[in-house]
Short mmCIF file of C-alpha atoms in Angstrom, two decimals:
data_model
loop_
_atom_site.label_atom_id
_atom_site.label_comp_id
_atom_site.label_asym_id
_atom_site.label_seq_id
_atom_site.Cartn_x
_atom_site.Cartn_y
_atom_site.Cartn_z
CA UNK A 1 278.93 314.30 29.94
CA UNK A 2 281.49 311.57 30.39
CA UNK A 3 280.98 308.07 29.02
CA UNK A 4 280.02 306.79 32.49
CA UNK A 5 277.08 309.18 32.82
CA UNK A 6 273.48 308.58 31.78
CA UNK A 7 270.42 310.76 31.15
CA UNK A 8 268.60 309.22 34.13
CA UNK A 9 269.98 308.06 37.48
CA UNK A 10 267.64 305.81 39.48
CA UNK A 11 268.30 305.63 43.21
CA UNK A 12 266.96 302.43 44.78
CA UNK A 13 266.95 298.98 43.23
CA UNK A 14 263.91 297.36 44.78
CA UNK A 15 260.63 296.66 42.99
CA UNK A 16 259.86 300.22 41.83
CA UNK A 17 263.44 301.15 40.97
CA UNK A 18 263.87 298.00 38.88
CA UNK A 19 260.51 298.65 37.20
CA UNK A 20 261.65 302.18 36.37
CA UNK A 21 264.83 300.78 34.82
CA UNK A 22 262.80 298.31 32.75
CA UNK A 23 260.31 300.90 31.52
CA UNK A 24 262.96 303.52 30.76
CA UNK A 25 265.14 301.03 28.87
CA UNK A 26 262.02 299.81 27.05
CA UNK A 27 261.62 303.37 25.74
CA UNK A 28 265.27 303.51 24.74
CA UNK A 29 266.51 305.71 27.60
CA UNK A 30 270.02 305.05 28.90
CA UNK A 31 269.68 304.80 32.65
CA UNK A 32 271.84 303.81 35.57
CA UNK A 33 270.40 302.33 38.77
CA UNK A 34 272.26 302.35 42.08
CA UNK A 35 271.27 300.22 45.05
CA UNK A 36 273.21 300.05 48.32
CA UNK A 37 272.36 296.39 48.95
CA UNK A 38 274.45 293.78 47.13
CA UNK A 39 271.52 292.28 45.24
CA UNK A 40 267.76 292.04 44.92
CA UNK A 41 265.48 291.49 47.90
CA UNK A 42 266.02 288.41 50.04
CA UNK A 43 262.66 288.94 51.75
CA UNK A 44 259.30 288.07 50.11
CA UNK A 45 257.60 291.41 51.00
CA UNK A 46 254.96 292.32 48.35
CA UNK A 47 253.08 289.36 46.90
CA UNK A 48 250.03 290.39 44.82
CA UNK A 49 249.86 292.33 41.54
CA UNK A 50 246.53 293.29 40.05
CA UNK A 51 245.65 292.81 36.35
CA UNK A 52 246.52 296.43 35.46
CA UNK A 53 250.03 295.93 36.86
CA UNK A 54 250.33 292.71 34.87
CA UNK A 55 249.33 294.73 31.78
CA UNK A 56 252.20 297.15 32.42
CA UNK A 57 254.64 294.27 32.81
CA UNK A 58 253.25 292.82 29.57
CA UNK A 59 254.10 295.99 27.66
CA UNK A 60 257.73 295.72 28.78
CA UNK A 61 258.06 292.01 28.07
CA UNK A 62 258.00 290.77 31.67
CA UNK A 63 254.50 289.35 32.11
CA UNK A 64 255.16 285.97 30.48
CA UNK A 65 258.22 285.30 32.64
CA UNK A 66 256.38 286.44 35.77
CA UNK A 67 253.38 284.29 34.92
CA UNK A 68 255.61 281.26 34.43
CA UNK A 69 257.39 281.90 37.74
CA UNK A 70 254.00 282.34 39.46
CA UNK A 71 252.42 279.18 38.01
CA UNK A 72 252.58 277.45 41.37
CA UNK A 73 250.37 280.18 42.90
CA UNK A 74 247.53 279.85 40.36
CA UNK A 75 245.27 278.11 42.88
CA UNK A 76 246.21 280.44 45.78
CA UNK A 77 243.08 282.58 45.56
CA UNK A 78 241.44 282.32 48.99
CA UNK A 79 241.76 284.98 51.69
CA UNK A 80 240.77 283.49 55.01
CA UNK A 81 240.61 284.14 58.72
CA UNK A 82 241.70 281.25 60.94
CA UNK A 83 242.59 280.49 64.52
CA UNK A 84 245.63 278.76 62.97
CA UNK A 85 246.39 276.90 59.76
CA UNK A 86 245.51 273.69 61.57
CA UNK A 87 242.58 275.25 63.41
CA UNK A 88 239.13 276.71 62.77
CA UNK A 89 238.37 278.73 59.63
CA UNK A 90 236.58 281.92 60.69
CA UNK A 91 235.88 283.35 57.23
CA UNK A 92 236.82 282.67 53.63
CA UNK A 93 236.70 284.94 50.55
CA UNK A 94 238.00 284.65 46.99
CA UNK A 95 240.56 287.30 45.93
CA UNK A 96 239.41 289.63 43.13
CA UNK A 97 236.00 287.97 42.97
CA UNK A 98 234.88 287.63 39.38
CA UNK A 99 238.49 287.31 38.28
CA UNK A 100 237.55 284.63 35.78
CA UNK A 101 235.00 287.02 34.28
CA UNK A 102 237.44 289.75 33.25
CA UNK A 103 237.91 288.52 29.69
CA UNK A 104 236.02 291.51 28.30
CA UNK A 105 238.25 293.88 30.27
CA UNK A 106 241.79 292.56 30.07
CA UNK A 107 243.81 289.55 28.93
CA UNK A 108 245.88 289.80 32.13
CA UNK A 109 245.04 288.24 35.48
CA UNK A 110 245.86 288.70 39.13
CA UNK A 111 249.50 287.72 39.62
CA UNK A 112 250.70 286.22 42.89
CA UNK A 113 254.46 286.17 43.19
CA UNK A 114 256.65 287.14 46.16
CA UNK A 115 258.77 290.22 45.59
CA UNK A 116 262.02 288.32 46.04
CA UNK A 117 261.07 286.21 43.01
CA UNK A 118 259.75 289.05 40.83
CA UNK A 119 262.71 291.38 41.35
CA UNK A 120 265.24 289.05 39.63
CA UNK A 121 262.96 288.90 36.58
CA UNK A 122 262.83 292.70 36.44
CA UNK A 123 266.60 292.88 36.93
CA UNK A 124 267.25 290.45 34.08
CA UNK A 125 264.85 292.27 31.73
CA UNK A 126 266.35 295.66 32.57
CA UNK A 127 269.84 294.37 31.76
CA UNK A 128 268.58 292.72 28.57
CA UNK A 129 267.16 296.08 27.46
CA UNK A 130 270.43 297.87 28.20
CA UNK A 131 270.00 299.38 31.67
CA UNK A 132 273.12 299.77 33.83
CA UNK A 133 272.43 298.26 37.26
CA UNK A 134 274.95 298.89 40.03
CA UNK A 135 274.21 296.97 43.21
CA UNK A 136 276.41 297.61 46.20
CA UNK A 137 276.51 301.29 45.26
CA UNK A 138 275.10 303.98 47.52
CA UNK A 139 274.07 307.56 46.89
CA UNK A 140 275.96 309.81 49.32
CA UNK A 141 274.72 313.20 48.13
CA UNK A 142 273.35 315.03 45.11
CA UNK A 143 273.10 318.59 43.85
CA UNK A 144 270.81 319.96 41.16
CA UNK A 145 271.63 322.78 38.78
CA UNK A 146 269.83 324.13 35.68
CA UNK A 147 271.54 321.57 33.44
CA UNK A 148 271.17 318.40 35.47
CA UNK A 149 272.03 316.57 38.68
CA UNK A 150 275.47 315.73 40.06
CA UNK A 151 275.48 312.78 42.45
CA UNK A 152 278.25 311.44 44.67
CA UNK A 153 278.24 307.65 44.78
CA UNK A 154 280.09 305.16 46.98
CA UNK A 155 280.80 301.77 45.44
CA UNK A 156 281.20 298.41 47.14
CA UNK A 157 284.98 298.83 47.33
CA UNK A 158 284.65 302.01 49.38
CA UNK A 159 285.61 304.37 46.59
CA UNK A 160 283.57 307.43 45.68
CA UNK A 161 282.84 309.03 42.35
CA UNK A 162 280.65 311.73 40.89
CA UNK A 163 277.91 310.88 38.45
CA UNK A 164 276.22 313.35 36.15
CA UNK A 165 272.65 312.85 34.88
CA UNK A 166 269.87 314.94 33.40
CA UNK A 167 267.34 313.63 35.94
CA UNK A 168 267.33 311.67 39.19
CA UNK A 169 264.45 309.33 40.02
CA UNK A 170 264.21 308.51 43.72
CA UNK A 171 262.86 305.01 44.36
CA UNK A 172 264.62 304.64 47.70
CA UNK A 173 261.71 303.65 49.90
CA UNK A 174 259.62 305.13 52.71
CA UNK A 175 262.68 306.52 54.50
CA UNK A 176 263.94 308.05 51.25
CA UNK A 177 267.20 309.91 51.75
CA UNK A 178 266.47 311.84 48.55
CA UNK A 179 263.10 313.05 49.79
CA UNK A 180 264.56 313.92 53.17
CA UNK A 181 267.40 315.87 51.54
CA UNK A 182 264.82 317.84 49.56
CA UNK A 183 262.84 318.41 52.79
CA UNK A 184 259.59 317.41 51.12
CA UNK A 185 256.81 317.19 53.72
CA UNK A 186 254.25 314.39 53.68
CA UNK A 187 250.55 314.50 54.43
CA UNK A 188 248.26 311.79 55.73
CA UNK A 189 247.54 309.88 58.90
CA UNK A 190 251.22 309.03 59.37
CA UNK A 191 252.42 305.82 60.99
CA UNK A 192 249.45 303.68 62.01
CA UNK A 193 251.32 300.71 63.47
CA UNK A 194 254.69 298.97 63.41
CA UNK A 195 255.31 295.47 62.14
CA UNK A 196 257.87 292.75 61.54
CA UNK A 197 257.69 290.34 58.62
CA UNK A 198 259.19 286.97 59.54
CA UNK A 199 260.26 284.76 56.63
CA UNK A 200 260.33 281.13 57.70
CA UNK A 201 260.80 277.59 56.48
CA UNK A 202 258.36 274.84 57.50
CA UNK A 203 256.66 271.88 55.89
CA UNK A 204 253.08 273.10 55.78
CA UNK A 205 251.67 270.26 53.70
CA UNK A 206 250.32 268.24 56.66
CA UNK A 207 248.28 271.18 57.96
CA UNK A 208 247.21 272.69 54.63
CA UNK A 209 246.09 269.50 52.94
CA UNK A 210 244.44 270.53 49.66
CA UNK A 211 243.79 274.11 50.80
CA UNK A 212 245.70 276.97 49.12
CA UNK A 213 245.57 280.50 50.55
CA UNK A 214 246.61 283.84 49.14
CA UNK A 215 246.48 285.50 52.56
CA UNK A 216 245.60 284.11 55.98
CA UNK A 217 244.55 286.29 58.93
CA UNK A 218 245.55 284.43 62.09
CA UNK A 219 244.10 285.17 65.50
CA UNK A 220 244.55 283.11 68.63
CA UNK A 221 245.70 283.77 72.22
CA UNK A 222 249.39 283.40 71.26
CA UNK A 223 249.62 285.31 67.99
CA UNK A 224 247.68 287.72 65.83
CA UNK A 225 248.99 288.45 62.36
CA UNK A 226 248.94 287.73 58.65
CA UNK A 227 250.47 284.62 57.11
CA UNK A 228 251.33 283.98 53.47
CA UNK A 229 252.66 280.60 52.35
CA UNK A 230 254.65 279.96 49.20
CA UNK A 231 253.84 277.63 46.32
CA UNK A 232 256.20 274.90 47.54
CA UNK A 233 254.25 274.70 50.82
CA UNK A 234 257.60 274.60 52.61
CA UNK A 235 257.79 278.19 53.79
CA UNK A 236 256.12 281.55 54.05
CA UNK A 237 255.97 284.87 55.83
CA UNK A 238 254.26 285.80 59.09
CA UNK A 239 253.57 289.49 59.75
CA UNK A 240 253.07 290.55 63.35
CA UNK A 241 252.84 293.91 65.05
CA UNK A 242 254.75 295.37 67.97
CA UNK A 243 254.21 298.44 70.14
CA UNK A 244 257.26 300.58 71.06
CA UNK A 245 255.00 302.67 73.29
CA UNK A 246 254.52 299.55 75.44
CA UNK A 247 258.25 298.91 75.65
CA UNK A 248 258.39 296.40 72.80
CA UNK A 249 261.27 296.59 70.33
CA UNK A 250 262.75 294.76 67.36
CA UNK A 251 265.29 293.21 69.73
CA UNK A 252 262.44 291.15 71.18
CA UNK A 253 262.13 289.23 67.91
CA UNK A 254 264.89 286.71 68.39
CA UNK A 255 264.96 283.53 66.29
CA UNK A 256 263.45 281.63 69.21
CA UNK A 257 260.63 284.13 69.70
CA UNK A 258 259.89 284.25 65.97
CA UNK A 259 259.78 280.46 65.80
CA UNK A 260 257.27 280.42 68.67
CA UNK A 261 255.03 282.88 66.84
CA UNK A 262 255.17 280.93 63.59
CA UNK A 263 254.42 277.67 65.40
CA UNK A 264 251.38 279.27 67.04
CA UNK A 265 250.18 280.52 63.65
CA UNK A 266 250.65 277.11 62.05
CA UNK A 267 248.88 275.46 64.95
CA UNK A 268 250.90 272.26 65.08
CA UNK A 269 253.88 271.65 67.40
CA UNK A 270 254.94 268.77 65.12
CA UNK A 271 255.98 271.16 62.31
CA UNK A 272 259.66 272.17 62.51
CA UNK A 273 260.20 275.89 61.92
CA UNK A 274 263.38 277.66 60.83
CA UNK A 275 263.68 281.45 60.63
CA UNK A 276 265.16 282.80 57.39
CA UNK A 277 264.99 286.58 57.83
CA UNK A 278 263.17 289.46 59.53
CA UNK A 279 262.08 292.72 57.94
CA UNK A 280 260.73 295.62 60.06
CA UNK A 281 258.31 298.09 58.47
CA UNK A 282 255.70 300.68 59.37
CA UNK A 283 252.08 300.60 58.30
CA UNK A 284 251.44 304.19 57.31
CA UNK A 285 249.34 306.53 55.19
CA UNK A 286 251.65 309.27 53.90
CA UNK A 287 251.86 311.11 50.58
CA UNK A 288 254.59 313.58 49.65
CA UNK A 289 253.35 317.08 48.90
CA UNK A 290 255.11 317.03 45.55
CA UNK A 291 256.48 314.28 43.31
CA UNK A 292 258.43 316.59 40.97
CA UNK A 293 261.19 318.83 42.34
CA UNK A 294 263.04 320.33 39.43
CA UNK A 295 265.11 317.52 37.98
CA UNK A 296 264.48 315.18 40.91
CA UNK A 297 261.37 312.96 40.82
CA UNK A 298 259.92 310.75 43.55
CA UNK A 299 258.32 307.36 42.90
CA UNK A 300 257.00 304.43 44.87
CA UNK A 301 257.34 304.48 48.65
CA UNK A 302 259.61 307.53 48.40
CA UNK A 303 256.53 309.40 47.15
CA UNK A 304 253.75 307.63 49.04
CA UNK A 305 253.25 304.96 51.66
CA UNK A 306 250.00 303.00 51.35
CA UNK A 307 248.60 300.74 54.09
CA UNK A 308 249.10 297.18 52.78
CA UNK A 309 245.47 296.19 53.28
CA UNK A 310 244.27 295.79 49.73
CA UNK A 311 247.80 295.16 48.47
CA UNK A 312 247.95 298.48 46.61
CA UNK A 313 251.41 299.75 47.55
CA UNK A 314 253.63 297.89 45.08
CA UNK A 315 251.00 298.20 42.34
CA UNK A 316 250.88 301.96 42.79
CA UNK A 317 254.67 302.27 42.72
CA UNK A 318 255.02 300.24 39.53
CA UNK A 319 252.34 302.42 37.93
CA UNK A 320 254.33 305.52 38.98
CA UNK A 321 257.38 304.22 37.14
CA UNK A 322 255.33 303.37 34.06
CA UNK A 323 253.71 306.82 33.94
CA UNK A 324 257.04 308.57 34.36
CA UNK A 325 259.14 306.53 31.94
CA UNK A 326 257.55 307.57 28.64
CA UNK A 327 257.52 311.20 29.71
CA UNK A 328 261.20 311.16 30.63
CA UNK A 329 261.96 309.41 27.34
CA UNK A 330 260.32 312.14 25.25
CA UNK A 331 261.85 314.97 27.30
CA UNK A 332 265.34 313.45 27.18
CA UNK A 333 265.02 312.98 23.41
CA UNK A 334 263.97 316.60 22.98
CA UNK A 335 260.55 315.63 21.62
CA UNK A 336 258.63 317.11 24.55
CA UNK A 337 258.97 320.16 26.73
CA UNK A 338 260.18 319.80 30.31
CA UNK A 339 256.69 320.76 31.51
CA UNK A 340 255.52 317.30 30.44
CA UNK A 341 257.20 316.01 33.61
CA UNK A 342 254.95 318.23 35.70
CA UNK A 343 252.05 316.09 34.54
CA UNK A 344 253.62 313.17 36.41
CA UNK A 345 252.81 314.98 39.66
CA UNK A 346 249.40 316.15 38.41
CA UNK A 347 248.41 312.61 37.44
CA UNK A 348 250.04 310.36 39.98
CA UNK A 349 249.80 312.35 43.23
CA UNK A 350 245.96 312.36 43.30
CA UNK A 351 246.03 308.64 42.53
CA UNK A 352 248.45 308.06 45.40
CA UNK A 353 246.31 310.06 47.84
CA UNK A 354 243.15 308.21 46.80
CA UNK A 355 244.86 304.81 46.96
CA UNK A 356 246.39 305.50 50.37
CA UNK A 357 242.96 306.48 51.64
CA UNK A 358 241.50 303.29 50.19
CA UNK A 359 244.16 301.27 51.99
CA UNK A 360 243.11 302.87 55.27
CA UNK A 361 239.44 302.23 54.52
CA UNK A 362 240.21 298.59 53.78
CA UNK A 363 242.05 298.41 57.11
CA UNK A 364 238.98 299.74 58.93
CA UNK A 365 236.65 297.34 57.10
CA UNK A 366 238.79 294.28 57.77
CA UNK A 367 239.28 295.19 61.41
CA UNK A 368 235.52 295.56 61.87
CA UNK A 369 235.82 299.19 62.97
CA UNK A 370 234.55 300.86 59.77
CA UNK A 371 231.61 303.23 60.08
CA UNK A 372 228.75 302.97 57.57
CA UNK A 373 230.23 305.99 55.78
CA UNK A 374 233.64 304.32 55.55
CA UNK A 375 232.10 301.11 54.27
CA UNK A 376 230.23 303.04 51.58
CA UNK A 377 233.42 304.88 50.54
CA UNK A 378 235.45 301.68 50.13
CA UNK A 379 235.98 300.82 46.47
CA UNK A 380 236.72 297.43 44.91
CA UNK A 381 240.19 296.56 43.64
CA UNK A 382 239.35 296.98 39.95
CA UNK A 383 238.11 300.51 40.56
CA UNK A 384 241.20 301.41 42.60
CA UNK A 385 243.75 299.98 40.19
CA UNK A 386 242.11 300.33 36.78
CA UNK A 387 239.28 302.83 37.09
CA UNK A 388 241.08 306.10 37.80
CA UNK A 389 241.19 309.14 35.54
CA UNK A 390 244.07 311.54 34.90
CA UNK A 391 243.56 315.28 34.80
CA UNK A 392 246.57 317.13 33.39
CA UNK A 393 247.83 319.00 30.36
CA UNK A 394 248.90 315.63 28.92
CA UNK A 395 245.20 314.92 28.39
CA UNK A 396 242.96 316.91 26.02
CA UNK A 397 239.23 316.49 26.75
CA UNK A 398 236.63 316.81 24.03
CA UNK A 399 235.05 320.28 23.78
CA UNK A 400 232.09 320.42 26.15
CA UNK A 401 232.90 317.05 27.71
CA UNK A 402 231.56 316.36 31.19
CA UNK A 403 234.08 316.43 34.02
CA UNK A 404 235.93 313.18 34.43
CA UNK A 405 234.29 310.93 37.01
CA UNK A 406 235.68 309.82 40.32
CA UNK A 407 237.33 306.39 40.17
CA UNK A 408 234.79 303.99 38.76
CA UNK A 409 234.29 300.55 37.23
CA UNK A 410 236.62 300.69 34.21
CA UNK A 411 233.87 299.27 32.00
CA UNK A 412 231.90 302.49 32.45
CA UNK A 413 234.69 304.88 31.36
CA UNK A 414 234.41 304.04 27.64
CA UNK A 415 237.63 305.55 26.43
CA UNK A 416 237.27 309.03 27.83
CA UNK A 417 240.38 311.17 27.65
CA UNK A 418 242.50 310.56 30.74
CA UNK A 419 241.35 306.97 31.31
CA UNK A 420 242.85 303.61 30.44
CA UNK A 421 242.23 302.72 26.80
CA UNK A 422 239.56 299.99 26.73
CA UNK A 423 240.55 296.47 25.79
CA UNK A 424 239.16 295.06 22.55
CA UNK A 425 240.35 292.09 20.51
CA UNK A 426 240.79 293.21 16.91
CA UNK A 427 242.26 291.19 14.05
CA UNK A 428 244.89 291.54 11.35
CA UNK A 429 244.93 289.01 8.48
CA UNK A 430 242.71 286.77 10.57
CA UNK A 431 245.03 286.76 13.60
CA UNK A 432 243.80 288.26 16.90
CA UNK A 433 245.32 291.62 17.88
CA UNK A 434 244.47 292.75 21.44
CA UNK A 435 244.42 296.55 21.58
CA UNK A 436 246.57 296.29 24.68
CA UNK A 437 249.40 294.99 22.50
CA UNK A 438 249.15 298.02 20.20
CA UNK A 439 250.10 300.33 23.05
CA UNK A 440 253.24 300.74 25.13
CA UNK A 441 255.73 302.02 22.56
CA UNK A 442 254.72 305.38 21.14
CA UNK A 443 251.53 307.28 20.37
CA UNK A 444 248.85 305.29 18.56
CA UNK A 445 245.91 306.72 16.63
CA UNK A 446 242.96 304.46 15.84
CA UNK A 447 240.38 305.76 13.37
CA UNK A 448 237.01 304.48 12.25
CA UNK A 449 236.39 302.90 8.87
CA UNK A 450 235.74 306.30 7.27
CA UNK A 451 238.43 308.07 9.27
CA UNK A 452 241.03 308.20 6.52
CA UNK A 453 241.51 311.93 7.07
CA UNK A 454 242.78 311.18 10.57
CA UNK A 455 245.35 308.76 9.16
CA UNK A 456 246.58 311.48 6.84
CA UNK A 457 246.59 313.85 9.81
CA UNK A 458 248.79 311.46 11.78
CA UNK A 459 251.38 311.48 8.99
CA UNK A 460 251.31 315.30 8.89
CA UNK A 461 251.59 315.60 12.68
CA UNK A 462 254.46 313.11 12.78
CA UNK A 463 256.32 315.15 10.18
CA UNK A 464 255.63 318.49 11.85
CA UNK A 465 256.72 317.33 15.32
CA UNK A 466 259.42 314.80 14.47
CA UNK A 467 257.43 312.24 16.44
CA UNK A 468 256.27 308.84 15.26
CA UNK A 469 252.52 308.34 15.52
CA UNK A 470 251.35 304.89 14.50
CA UNK A 471 247.93 305.19 12.80
CA UNK A 472 245.53 302.37 11.98
CA UNK A 473 242.01 302.24 10.61
CA UNK A 474 239.52 299.93 12.36
CA UNK A 475 236.81 298.43 10.16
CA UNK A 476 233.84 296.29 11.21
CA UNK A 477 233.71 292.65 10.26
CA UNK A 478 236.66 290.52 9.24
CA UNK A 479 237.92 292.32 6.13
CA UNK A 480 240.33 295.18 5.65
CA UNK A 481 243.49 295.74 3.68
CA UNK A 482 247.11 296.32 4.58
CA UNK A 483 247.54 298.46 7.70
CA UNK A 484 243.89 298.01 8.64
CA UNK A 485 242.55 296.33 11.75
CA UNK A 486 239.30 294.38 11.66
CA UNK A 487 236.69 294.47 14.43
CA UNK A 488 235.07 291.05 14.09
CA UNK A 489 232.95 291.35 17.24
CA UNK A 490 231.86 294.94 16.57
CA UNK A 491 232.87 296.19 20.03
CA UNK A 492 235.55 298.77 19.24
CA UNK A 493 233.52 301.92 18.48
CA UNK A 494 231.11 301.35 21.38
CA UNK A 495 233.80 300.67 23.97
CA UNK A 496 235.57 303.85 22.89
CA UNK A 497 232.56 306.01 23.59
CA UNK A 498 230.39 305.40 20.55
CA UNK A 499 232.82 306.75 17.96
CA UNK A 500 231.33 307.46 14.54
CA UNK A 501 232.98 305.82 11.50
CA UNK A 502 234.69 309.19 10.89
CA UNK A 503 236.01 309.42 14.48
CA UNK A 504 239.40 308.70 16.02
CA UNK A 505 241.15 308.18 19.34
CA UNK A 506 244.75 309.00 20.30
CA UNK A 507 246.38 306.74 22.89
CA UNK A 508 249.50 307.72 24.82
CA UNK A 509 252.54 305.44 25.20
CA UNK A 510 251.23 304.36 28.62
CA UNK A 511 247.95 303.08 27.20
CA UNK A 512 245.92 306.06 28.44
CA UNK A 513 243.59 307.91 26.09
CA UNK A 514 245.08 311.34 25.36
CA UNK A 515 242.22 312.61 23.19
CA UNK A 516 239.39 311.47 21.01
CA UNK A 517 237.18 312.94 18.31
CA UNK A 518 233.71 311.39 18.09
CA UNK A 519 233.64 312.12 14.36
CA UNK A 520 235.37 314.17 11.71
CA UNK A 521 236.94 317.48 12.69
CA UNK A 522 234.13 320.10 12.60
CA UNK A 523 236.34 322.51 10.65
CA UNK A 524 237.64 319.84 8.30
CA UNK A 525 241.17 320.47 9.58
CA UNK A 526 242.14 317.09 10.95
CA UNK A 527 245.86 317.62 10.49
CA UNK A 528 245.87 320.95 12.30
CA UNK A 529 243.62 319.59 15.06
CA UNK A 530 245.75 316.49 15.74
CA UNK A 531 249.00 318.45 15.62
CA UNK A 532 247.60 320.95 18.12
CA UNK A 533 246.54 318.11 20.44
CA UNK A 534 249.99 316.56 20.34
CA UNK A 535 251.65 319.92 20.96
CA UNK A 536 249.52 320.32 24.08
CA UNK A 537 250.17 316.80 25.33
CA UNK A 538 253.90 317.13 24.72
CA UNK A 539 254.16 320.60 26.28
CA UNK A 540 255.51 321.89 22.96
CA UNK A 541 254.45 325.49 23.55
#
């Protein structure tokens, strides 16, 4: 390949594409991102990111910057229904109820930050880690062959060039040109309704007073929609629907008409309104029939469109990128077989289908049209975003283990293979070490206080496979020598399924449990057992 080529070409530089660049660069993969627009989003779009998404950003060194940028939204926790901001409050509910009680589950919290303010942070981190970002560059066509993908790109000056990569990751949105070129069908309920997001400027302080909302559902004779205000209280976004079947079109949303709608939602004619931008989009439930097509992989809205009720769309897309990045890194480095990438589809497509369905259920519940069966099937946000289980060859269940459960409260999963590794605060030399901060680089093996044979096995497996496996022993209490983690609160073994002191757990680079052994290997062959597990996970047949 020429010096301008990279192992991975990312098409689309919005939230998911930028996340993919961050996660790939975090794993040391040279990647190039192309985006036809000249820069990051100018429209607020997505706003809320659940604690699991914040955990993923933490692993890549973005959470602190995002938290600082979002500081002004810390008190914006109330979802309400109103006749207008200045009018009657019809209902009020706290977002992610119990959010202050998640200390046993995660150190991360719900993050409120408009997409146009998160994307620059992702862009800067991607560049810092070495990613090549090319805004104002458009994918014209691509062709796959057994050795890679050849893309034709048009740059901002109108010139074209070919670009060679091992893999292409399509993050180019719900109207993905990559997906369409591949002719990948989608399943689901399709387009449910059409909407316009109107970004506006207005001094909302007189009508808000000391109230701070995360989301406001507005309903009055002049406007029905969803309003989100920013942390400066001098602007926001109003989302309204339109019906092409009734003759309505985007052309109807002139600046004057948009200003009228915003004024009706604010509820005060004394507030001056200016229109900053408009962004049309479709509320839909659609999931591509396959996320992996040879050397072309779909992520984010290119792979699935989730109804925004529940705020799951951006969270799901970022999780796609996180799941895919470590797998691409190992395949590109020759440490895993290409079949490892098939597990991206096996793991993420069921999650996307479930999450899209949950978005539709939330829509029915919030509109008041949900049947009793739909209400019973609606899960809470923690279950949807943190309580899912992966079933693929990149997960090795214990012999005789019960089938993985349907999405559930993450506290009940207890470190089963295929689920998010439970959070425990351990200690090293008296300093706290959250387990979350042990994960995110490579494979990590944690063994009980009498699990020394597993530590030896990790060294043998690393040598046999040419793969670094970080191994640590976890001992109860506050003691422990060099390379040992202490468990001062005594929670570790129980949260990981009641591991015996001779047991061990293997955690993947994405913080998901790959395998665990409740005790010593029954045959006394820990090295052979762990090496075999890693061969399976890595598709090293």
